[in-house]
CSV table of C-alpha atoms and ligand atoms in Angstrom, one decimal:
chain,number,residue,atom,x,y,z
S,29,MET,CA,-71.6,43.1,12.3
S,30,LYS,CA,-72.6,39.6,11.7
S,31,VAL,CA,-76.1,39.0,13.1
S,32,ALA,CA,-77.9,35.6,13.5
S,33,PHE,CA,-81.8,36.3,13.0
S,34,PHE,CA,-84.1,33.7,14.4
S,35,SER,CA,-87.4,32.7,13.7
S,36,THR,CA,-87.6,34.9,10.3
S,37,LYS,CA,-90.3,34.7,7.9
S,38,SER,CA,-90.2,36.2,4.3
S,39,TYR,CA,-91.6,39.6,5.5
S,40,ASP,CA,-88.8,39.8,8.1
S,41,ARG,CA,-86.1,39.1,5.2
S,42,ASP,CA,-87.5,41.4,2.8
S,43,CYS,CA,-87.9,44.3,5.2
S,44,PHE,CA,-84.5,43.9,6.9
S,45,ASN,CA,-82.6,43.7,3.7
S,46,LYS,CA,-84.4,46.9,2.4
S,47,HIS,CA,-83.2,48.8,5.4
S,48,ASN,CA,-79.8,47.4,5.9
S,49,THR,CA,-77.8,50.5,5.1
S,50,GLY,CA,-75.4,49.9,7.8
S,51,ASN,CA,-74.1,46.8,5.8
S,52,HIS,CA,-74.5,44.5,8.7
S,53,GLU,CA,-74.0,40.7,7.5
S,54,LEU,CA,-77.5,39.4,8.4
S,55,ILE,CA,-77.8,35.6,8.6
S,56,PHE,CA,-81.6,34.5,8.2
S,57,LEU,CA,-82.7,31.6,10.0
S,58,GLU,CA,-86.1,30.1,10.1
S,59,ALA,CA,-85.5,28.1,13.3
S,60,ALA,CA,-86.4,29.4,16.5
S,61,LEU,CA,-83.6,30.1,19.0
S,62,ASN,CA,-83.3,27.3,21.6
S,63,LYS,CA,-80.8,24.6,22.8
S,64,ASP,CA,-80.9,22.7,19.5
S,65,THR,CA,-80.1,25.9,17.4
S,66,ILE,CA,-77.8,27.8,19.7
S,67,ASN,CA,-74.8,26.6,17.7
S,68,LEU,CA,-76.0,28.5,14.7
S,69,THR,CA,-74.8,31.6,16.5
S,70,GLN,CA,-71.0,30.8,16.3
S,71,ASP,CA,-69.0,33.4,14.4
S,72,CYS,CA,-71.8,36.0,14.9
S,73,ASP,CA,-71.4,39.2,17.0
S,74,ALA,CA,-75.2,39.7,17.6
S,75,VAL,CA,-78.5,37.8,17.8
S,76,CYS,CA,-81.8,39.1,16.6
S,77,ALA,CA,-84.7,37.4,18.3
S,78,PHE,CA,-88.5,37.4,18.3
S,79,VAL,CA,-91.2,36.9,20.9
S,80,ASN,CA,-91.1,32.9,21.0
S,81,ASP,CA,-87.3,32.5,21.0
S,82,HIS,CA,-85.7,31.1,24.0
S,83,LEU,CA,-83.3,33.4,25.9
S,84,ASP,CA,-83.2,31.7,29.5
S,85,ALA,CA,-79.9,31.7,31.4
S,86,THR,CA,-78.6,28.6,29.9
S,87,ILE,CA,-79.0,29.9,26.3
S,88,ILE,CA,-77.6,33.3,27.2
S,89,LYS,CA,-74.4,31.6,29.0
S,90,LYS,CA,-73.8,29.7,25.6
S,91,LEU,CA,-74.3,32.9,23.6
S,92,LYS,CA,-71.6,34.4,25.5
S,93,HIS,CA,-69.4,31.6,24.9
S,94,ASN,CA,-70.2,31.8,21.1
S,95,GLY,CA,-69.0,35.4,21.2
S,96,ILE,CA,-72.4,37.1,21.1
S,97,LYS,CA,-72.2,40.6,22.4
S,98,ILE,CA,-75.7,42.1,22.1
S,99,ILE,CA,-79.2,40.6,21.7
S,100,ALA,CA,-81.3,42.8,19.4
S,101,MET,CA,-85.2,41.8,20.2
S,102,ARG,CA,-87.1,42.9,17.2
S,103,CYS,CA,-90.3,43.4,19.2
S,104,ALA,CA,-91.3,45.5,22.5
S,105,GLY,CA,-92.1,42.8,24.9
S,106,PHE,CA,-89.1,41.0,26.5
S,107,ASN,CA,-90.8,38.5,28.7
S,108,ASN,CA,-88.9,35.7,27.3
S,109,VAL,CA,-85.3,37.2,27.9
S,110,ASP,CA,-83.6,36.4,31.3
S,111,LEU,CA,-82.2,40.0,31.8
S,112,ASN,CA,-80.3,39.1,35.1
S,113,ALA,CA,-78.4,36.5,33.0
S,114,ALA,CA,-77.7,38.9,30.3
S,115,LYS,CA,-76.2,41.4,32.8
S,116,ALA,CA,-74.2,38.7,34.2
S,117,GLU,CA,-72.7,37.7,30.9
S,118,ASN,CA,-72.4,41.5,30.0
S,119,ILE,CA,-74.4,41.0,27.0
S,120,LYS,CA,-76.5,44.0,26.0
S,121,VAL,CA,-80.1,43.8,25.3
S,122,VAL,CA,-82.0,46.2,23.3
S,123,ARG,CA,-85.6,46.1,21.7
S,124,VAL,CA,-88.0,48.2,19.5
S,125,PRO,CA,-90.0,49.8,22.3
S,126,SER,CA,-92.6,51.2,19.9
S,127,TYR,CA,-93.5,50.2,16.5
S,128,SER,CA,-97.1,51.6,15.3
S,129,PRO,CA,-98.9,50.8,18.5
S,130,MET,CA,-101.8,51.7,16.3
S,131,ALA,CA,-101.3,48.2,14.3
S,132,VAL,CA,-102.1,46.3,17.7
S,133,ALA,CA,-104.9,48.7,18.9
S,134,GLU,CA,-106.5,48.3,15.4
S,135,HIS,CA,-106.1,44.5,15.3
S,136,ALA,CA,-108.0,44.4,18.7
S,137,VAL,CA,-110.6,46.5,17.1
S,138,ALA,CA,-110.9,44.0,14.1
S,139,LEU,CA,-111.3,41.2,16.7
S,140,ILE,CA,-114.3,43.0,18.4
S,141,LEU,CA,-116.0,43.8,15.1
S,142,THR,CA,-115.5,40.4,13.7
S,143,LEU,CA,-116.7,38.6,16.6
S,144,ASN,CA,-119.6,41.1,17.0
S,145,ARG,CA,-120.8,41.3,13.4
S,146,LYS,CA,-119.7,37.8,12.3
S,147,THR,CA,-118.2,39.1,9.1
S,148,HIS,CA,-115.9,35.9,8.9
S,149,LYS,CA,-119.1,33.7,9.1
S,150,ALA,CA,-121.0,36.1,6.5
S,151,TYR,CA,-118.0,35.9,4.0
S,152,ASN,CA,-117.9,32.1,4.1
S,153,ARG,CA,-121.9,31.7,3.8
S,154,VAL,CA,-121.9,34.2,0.7
S,155,ARG,CA,-119.1,32.4,-1.0
S,156,GLU,CA,-121.5,29.2,-0.9
S,157,GLY,CA,-124.5,30.9,-2.1
S,158,ASN,CA,-125.8,31.2,1.4
S,159,PHE,CA,-127.5,34.7,2.0
S,160,SER,CA,-129.5,33.9,5.1
S,161,LEU,CA,-129.0,36.1,8.0
S,162,GLU,CA,-129.8,33.7,10.6
S,163,ARG,CA,-127.6,33.6,13.7
S,164,LEU,CA,-125.6,36.7,12.2
S,165,THR,CA,-127.1,39.2,14.9
S,166,GLY,CA,-124.5,41.6,16.7
S,167,PHE,CA,-124.9,44.4,19.0
S,168,ASP,CA,-124.5,48.1,18.7
S,169,LEU,CA,-121.0,49.1,20.1
S,170,TYR,CA,-122.4,52.8,20.7
S,171,GLY,CA,-123.0,53.2,24.4
S,172,LYS,CA,-121.4,50.0,25.7
S,173,THR,CA,-118.9,50.1,28.3
S,174,VAL,CA,-115.4,48.9,27.4
S,175,GLY,CA,-112.7,48.2,30.1
S,176,VAL,CA,-109.2,48.6,29.2
S,177,ILE,CA,-106.4,46.9,31.3
S,178,GLY,CA,-103.1,48.7,30.6
S,179,THR,CA,-103.3,52.3,28.9
S,180,GLY,CA,-99.7,52.5,27.6
S,181,LYS,CA,-98.9,53.2,24.0
S,182,ILE,CA,-101.4,50.5,22.6
S,183,GLY,CA,-104.0,50.8,25.3
S,184,GLN,CA,-104.2,54.7,24.5
S,185,PHE,CA,-104.7,54.3,20.8
S,186,PHE,CA,-107.2,51.5,21.6
S,187,CYS,CA,-109.1,53.8,24.1
S,188,LYS,CA,-109.3,56.7,21.5
S,189,ILE,CA,-110.7,54.4,18.8
S,190,MET,CA,-113.5,52.9,21.0
S,191,LEU,CA,-114.4,56.5,22.1
S,192,GLY,CA,-114.9,57.1,18.5
S,193,PHE,CA,-117.6,54.4,18.2
S,194,GLY,CA,-119.4,56.2,21.1
S,195,CYS,CA,-118.4,53.5,24.0
S,196,LYS,CA,-118.0,54.5,27.6
S,197,LEU,CA,-114.4,53.8,28.7
S,198,VAL,CA,-113.3,52.5,32.0
S,199,ALA,CA,-109.4,51.6,32.5
S,200,TYR,CA,-107.1,50.2,35.0
S,201,ASP,CA,-103.6,51.0,34.9
S,202,PRO,CA,-101.2,51.7,38.0
S,203,TYR,CA,-100.1,54.7,36.2
S,204,PRO,CA,-103.1,56.6,34.8
S,205,ASN,CA,-102.7,58.7,31.8
S,206,SER,CA,-103.9,62.4,32.3
S,207,ASP,CA,-104.5,62.8,28.6
S,208,LEU,CA,-107.1,59.9,28.7
S,209,ILE,CA,-108.7,61.3,31.8
S,210,ALA,CA,-109.1,64.6,29.9
S,211,LEU,CA,-111.0,62.7,27.3
S,212,GLY,CA,-113.4,61.3,29.9
S,213,ILE,CA,-111.8,58.0,30.5
S,214,ASN,CA,-112.5,56.8,34.1
S,215,TYR,CA,-109.7,54.8,35.9
S,216,VAL,CA,-111.3,52.3,38.4
S,217,ALA,CA,-110.2,49.4,40.5
S,218,LEU,CA,-109.6,46.2,38.5
S,219,ASP,CA,-112.7,44.6,40.2
S,220,GLU,CA,-114.9,47.4,39.2
S,221,LEU,CA,-113.6,47.0,35.5
S,222,LEU,CA,-114.4,43.6,35.6
S,223,LYS,CA,-117.7,43.9,37.1
S,224,THR,CA,-119.0,46.7,34.8
S,225,ALA,CA,-117.3,46.1,31.5
S,226,ASP,CA,-119.2,44.7,28.4
S,227,ILE,CA,-116.0,44.4,26.4
S,228,ILE,CA,-112.6,43.8,28.2
S,229,SER,CA,-109.3,44.3,26.2
S,230,LEU,CA,-105.9,43.6,27.5
S,231,HIS,CA,-103.0,46.0,26.8
S,232,CYS,CA,-100.8,45.3,29.9
S,233,PRO,CA,-97.3,43.7,29.6
S,234,LEU,CA,-96.6,40.1,31.0
S,235,THR,CA,-95.0,40.4,34.4
S,236,PRO,CA,-95.2,38.3,37.5
S,237,ASP,CA,-98.0,40.7,38.6
S,238,THR,CA,-100.0,40.4,35.5
S,239,GLU,CA,-99.6,36.5,34.8
S,240,HIS,CA,-103.1,35.2,34.8
S,241,ILE,CA,-104.5,38.5,35.7
S,242,ILE,CA,-107.7,36.9,34.2
S,243,ASP,CA,-108.2,33.8,36.2
S,244,LYS,CA,-111.2,32.0,37.5
S,245,GLN,CA,-111.7,34.6,40.2
S,246,ALA,CA,-111.6,37.4,37.5
S,247,PHE,CA,-114.0,35.5,35.3
S,248,SER,CA,-116.4,35.0,38.4
S,249,LYS,CA,-116.6,38.9,38.8
S,250,MET,CA,-117.4,39.5,35.0
S,251,LYS,CA,-120.9,40.2,33.9
S,252,LYS,CA,-122.7,37.4,32.0
S,253,GLY,CA,-122.1,37.8,28.3
S,254,THR,CA,-118.6,39.7,28.4
S,255,MET,CA,-116.4,39.9,25.3
S,256,LEU,CA,-112.8,39.4,26.2
S,257,ILE,CA,-109.9,40.4,24.0
S,258,ASN,CA,-106.2,39.6,24.3
S,259,THR,CA,-103.6,41.0,21.9
S,260,SER,CA,-101.0,41.3,24.6
S,261,ARG,CA,-99.4,38.1,25.8
S,262,GLY,CA,-101.2,34.8,26.2
S,263,ALA,CA,-100.2,34.2,29.8
S,264,LEU,CA,-102.4,37.1,30.9
S,265,ILE,CA,-105.5,34.6,30.7
S,266,ASP,CA,-105.8,31.3,32.1
S,267,ALA,CA,-106.8,29.6,29.0
S,268,ALA,CA,-108.3,26.5,30.8
S,269,GLU,CA,-110.4,28.7,32.8
S,270,ALA,CA,-111.4,30.9,29.8
S,271,VAL,CA,-112.8,27.4,28.3
S,272,GLU,CA,-114.9,27.2,31.6
S,273,ALA,CA,-116.0,30.6,31.3
S,274,LEU,CA,-117.2,30.2,27.7
S,275,LYS,CA,-119.1,26.9,28.7
S,276,ASN,CA,-120.8,28.8,31.6
S,277,LYS,CA,-121.8,31.8,29.2
S,278,THR,CA,-119.7,34.3,31.4
S,279,LEU,CA,-117.8,34.9,28.2
S,280,GLU,CA,-119.9,35.4,25.1
S,281,TYR,CA,-117.1,36.1,23.0
S,282,LEU,CA,-113.4,35.6,23.1
S,283,GLY,CA,-110.9,37.1,20.7
S,284,ILE,CA,-107.1,36.5,21.1
S,285,ASP,CA,-104.1,37.2,19.2
S,286,VAL,CA,-101.8,35.5,21.6
S,287,TYR,CA,-102.0,32.3,23.7
S,288,GLU,CA,-99.9,31.0,26.6
S,289,GLN,CA,-98.6,28.0,24.8
S,290,GLU,CA,-98.4,29.7,21.5
S,291,GLU,CA,-94.6,29.1,21.0
S,292,LYS,CA,-95.3,25.5,19.7
S,293,LEU,CA,-98.2,26.6,17.3
S,294,PHE,CA,-98.2,30.2,16.2
S,295,PHE,CA,-96.0,31.3,12.9
S,296,GLN,CA,-96.2,27.7,11.5
S,297,ASP,CA,-98.4,26.0,9.1
S,298,LEU,CA,-99.7,22.9,11.1
S,299,SER,CA,-102.6,22.2,8.9
S,300,GLU,CA,-101.3,18.5,8.1
S,301,ASN,CA,-100.5,17.9,11.8
S,302,ILE,CA,-102.3,16.8,15.0
S,303,ILE,CA,-102.7,19.7,17.3
S,304,MET,CA,-101.6,18.2,20.7
S,305,ASP,CA,-102.6,21.2,22.7
S,306,ASP,CA,-106.3,20.1,24.0
S,307,VAL,CA,-107.1,23.8,25.4
S,308,ILE,CA,-106.5,25.5,22.0
S,309,SER,CA,-108.2,22.8,20.3
S,310,ARG,CA,-111.3,23.2,22.5
S,311,LEU,CA,-111.1,27.2,22.1
S,312,ILE,CA,-111.0,26.6,18.3
S,313,SER,CA,-114.0,24.6,18.5
S,314,PHE,CA,-116.2,27.4,20.0
S,315,PRO,CA,-118.3,29.3,17.5
S,316,ASN,CA,-117.8,32.5,19.5
S,317,VAL,CA,-114.0,32.3,19.8
S,318,LEU,CA,-111.8,34.1,17.3
S,319,ILE,CA,-108.0,33.2,17.3
S,320,THR,CA,-105.4,34.9,15.1
S,321,SER,CA,-101.7,33.9,15.4
S,322,HIS,CA,-100.0,36.8,16.9
S,323,GLN,CA,-100.6,39.0,13.9
S,324,GLY,CA,-101.5,42.2,15.8
S,325,PHE,CA,-98.0,43.9,14.8
S,326,LEU,CA,-98.3,42.7,11.0
S,327,THR,CA,-98.6,46.0,9.2
S,328,HIS,CA,-96.2,47.4,6.7
S,329,GLU,CA,-95.6,50.6,8.7
S,330,ALA,CA,-94.8,48.5,11.9
S,331,LEU,CA,-92.4,46.0,10.0
S,332,ASN,CA,-90.6,49.1,8.4
S,333,GLN,CA,-90.2,50.6,12.0
S,334,ILE,CA,-89.2,47.4,13.5
S,335,ALA,CA,-86.4,47.0,10.9
S,336,THR,CA,-85.2,50.4,11.0
S,337,VAL,CA,-85.0,50.7,14.9
S,338,THR,CA,-83.3,47.1,15.2
S,339,LEU,CA,-80.8,48.1,12.6
S,340,GLN,CA,-80.1,51.5,14.2
S,341,ASN,CA,-79.7,49.6,17.6
S,342,LEU,CA,-77.3,47.3,16.2
S,343,THR,CA,-75.1,50.1,14.5
S,344,ALA,CA,-75.2,52.3,17.6
S,345,PHE,CA,-73.7,49.4,19.5
S,346,GLU,CA,-71.1,48.8,16.9
S,347,HIS,CA,-70.2,52.5,16.9
S,348,GLY,CA,-69.9,52.5,20.7
S,349,GLU,CA,-72.8,55.1,20.9
S,350,THR,CA,-75.3,55.4,23.8
S,351,LEU,CA,-77.9,52.5,23.3
S,352,GLU,CA,-81.3,54.6,23.5
S,353,ASN,CA,-83.4,51.3,23.4
S,354,GLU,CA,-81.4,49.1,25.8
S,355,ILE,CA,-83.4,47.0,28.3
S,356,THR,CA,-81.8,47.5,31.7
S,357,ILE,CA,-82.5,46.0,35.1
S,358,GLN,CA,-81.7,47.8,38.6
D,424,NAD,P1,-96.5,49.9,27.4
D,424,NAD,O1,-95.4,49.7,28.2
D,424,NAD,O2,-96.5,51.3,26.4
D,424,NAD,O3,-97.9,49.9,28.2
D,424,NAD,C1,-98.1,49.0,29.1
D,424,NAD,C2,-99.1,49.6,30.1
D,424,NAD,O4,-99.5,48.7,31.0
D,424,NAD,C3,-98.5,50.6,31.0
D,424,NAD,O5,-99.3,51.8,30.9
D,424,NAD,C4,-98.4,50.0,32.2
D,424,NAD,O6,-98.3,51.2,33.5
D,424,NAD,C5,-99.5,49.0,32.2
D,424,NAD,N1,-99.3,48.0,33.4
D,424,NAD,C6,-98.1,47.7,33.9
D,424,NAD,N2,-98.6,46.6,34.9
D,424,NAD,C7,-100.1,46.6,34.9
D,424,NAD,C8,-101.0,46.0,35.6
D,424,NAD,N3,-100.7,45.0,36.7
D,424,NAD,N4,-102.3,46.2,35.5
D,424,NAD,C9,-102.7,47.1,34.5
D,424,NAD,N5,-101.6,47.8,33.9
D,424,NAD,C10,-100.4,47.5,33.8
D,424,NAD,O7,-96.7,48.7,26.1
D,424,NAD,P2,-97.3,48.8,25.0
D,424,NAD,O8,-96.5,49.3,23.8
D,424,NAD,O9,-98.8,49.5,24.9
D,424,NAD,O10,-97.6,47.0,24.7
D,424,NAD,C11,-98.4,46.5,25.6
D,424,NAD,C12,-98.3,44.9,25.3
D,424,NAD,O11,-98.7,44.6,24.1
D,424,NAD,C13,-96.7,44.6,25.2
D,424,NAD,O12,-96.2,44.2,26.6
D,424,NAD,C14,-96.6,43.2,24.6
D,424,NAD,O13,-96.8,42.1,25.3
D,424,NAD,C15,-98.3,43.4,23.6
D,424,NAD,N6,-97.8,43.6,22.2
D,424,NAD,C16,-98.4,42.6,21.3
D,424,NAD,C17,-98.1,42.7,20.0
D,424,NAD,C18,-99.0,41.9,19.0
D,424,NAD,O14,-98.6,41.9,17.9
D,424,NAD,N7,-99.9,41.0,19.3
D,424,NAD,C19,-97.3,43.7,19.4
D,424,NAD,C20,-96.7,44.5,20.3
D,424,NAD,C21,-96.8,44.6,21.7
């Protein structure tokens, strides 16, 4: 099949070429899929898209017009795809439901350790001959209460790592996981988690229910000095309210790998540009905020898995086989 790959980087191209044993014709495009780039799908059978590509009803209608039969998401989340529109146009949507959940869980831990022990600051200081320890004091993770919102594939791994540090774990998920309960993790109501946790880590998907799950009200329930970590989706947090929570010291640390308006920023080198987003500029200005640009998934193991499963999804479709990883709606 001829597949138009949008939003690709060198690591995508290398990995997909290595695993393309089904001999699909892969057209790698750096541009994101949107109304200006949709015509690049002409003559293609399939589209392969990522987290910030636009797959709303208008785009999907045009994809149909251009002959696209399947949308292969090379990620787990699909909040950027209008599934109703895809169904109406009889375009299949597949994804990679799991690709190294450990990668994202471990990145959340990296954010916690860096924010806490300030290794990023120590690295820069020492390179400049500054061996002072002033303002590098952290805290023991041992014995702290960690609140985990969403204990699916990634949240579970995260919980297990934090248990290894000797933390107490509380979790909130409409579907509690019995393995985690057996490990001593206590499922509580969201309000209780917000009130008791020293560190809160978000691992739930973005849905209408979870959009701004961390809003002004949620911040008002947190303890002073909370650390908030988000490696899931940006819109789980009201970022403007996070700025207020940092100013009033409810948040003593914020670590985010995702941002609500990331689409205009992340995955690009904007070092010579003026950043027009005032909220992220304000967040960057805080000494106790650590932002990474959606790199939680970026390990060799995860990239190999993403490429293998995406190509298998496309081959299964081409051969008329059952699509194990199809996203369906009722
Ligand atoms: P998953 O589907 O295995 O788990 C999600 C969990 O969230 C489930 O247990 C579900 O019951 C729970 N949940 C649903 N609604 C909830 C709510 N209202 N409150 C609390 N919990 C709720 O998903 P996963 O593989 O663990 O991935 C989690 C999220 O991580 C994805 O949706 C995606 O947005 C994000 N992600 C980020 C990266 C990255 O690079 N930063 C990579 C992959 C996935």
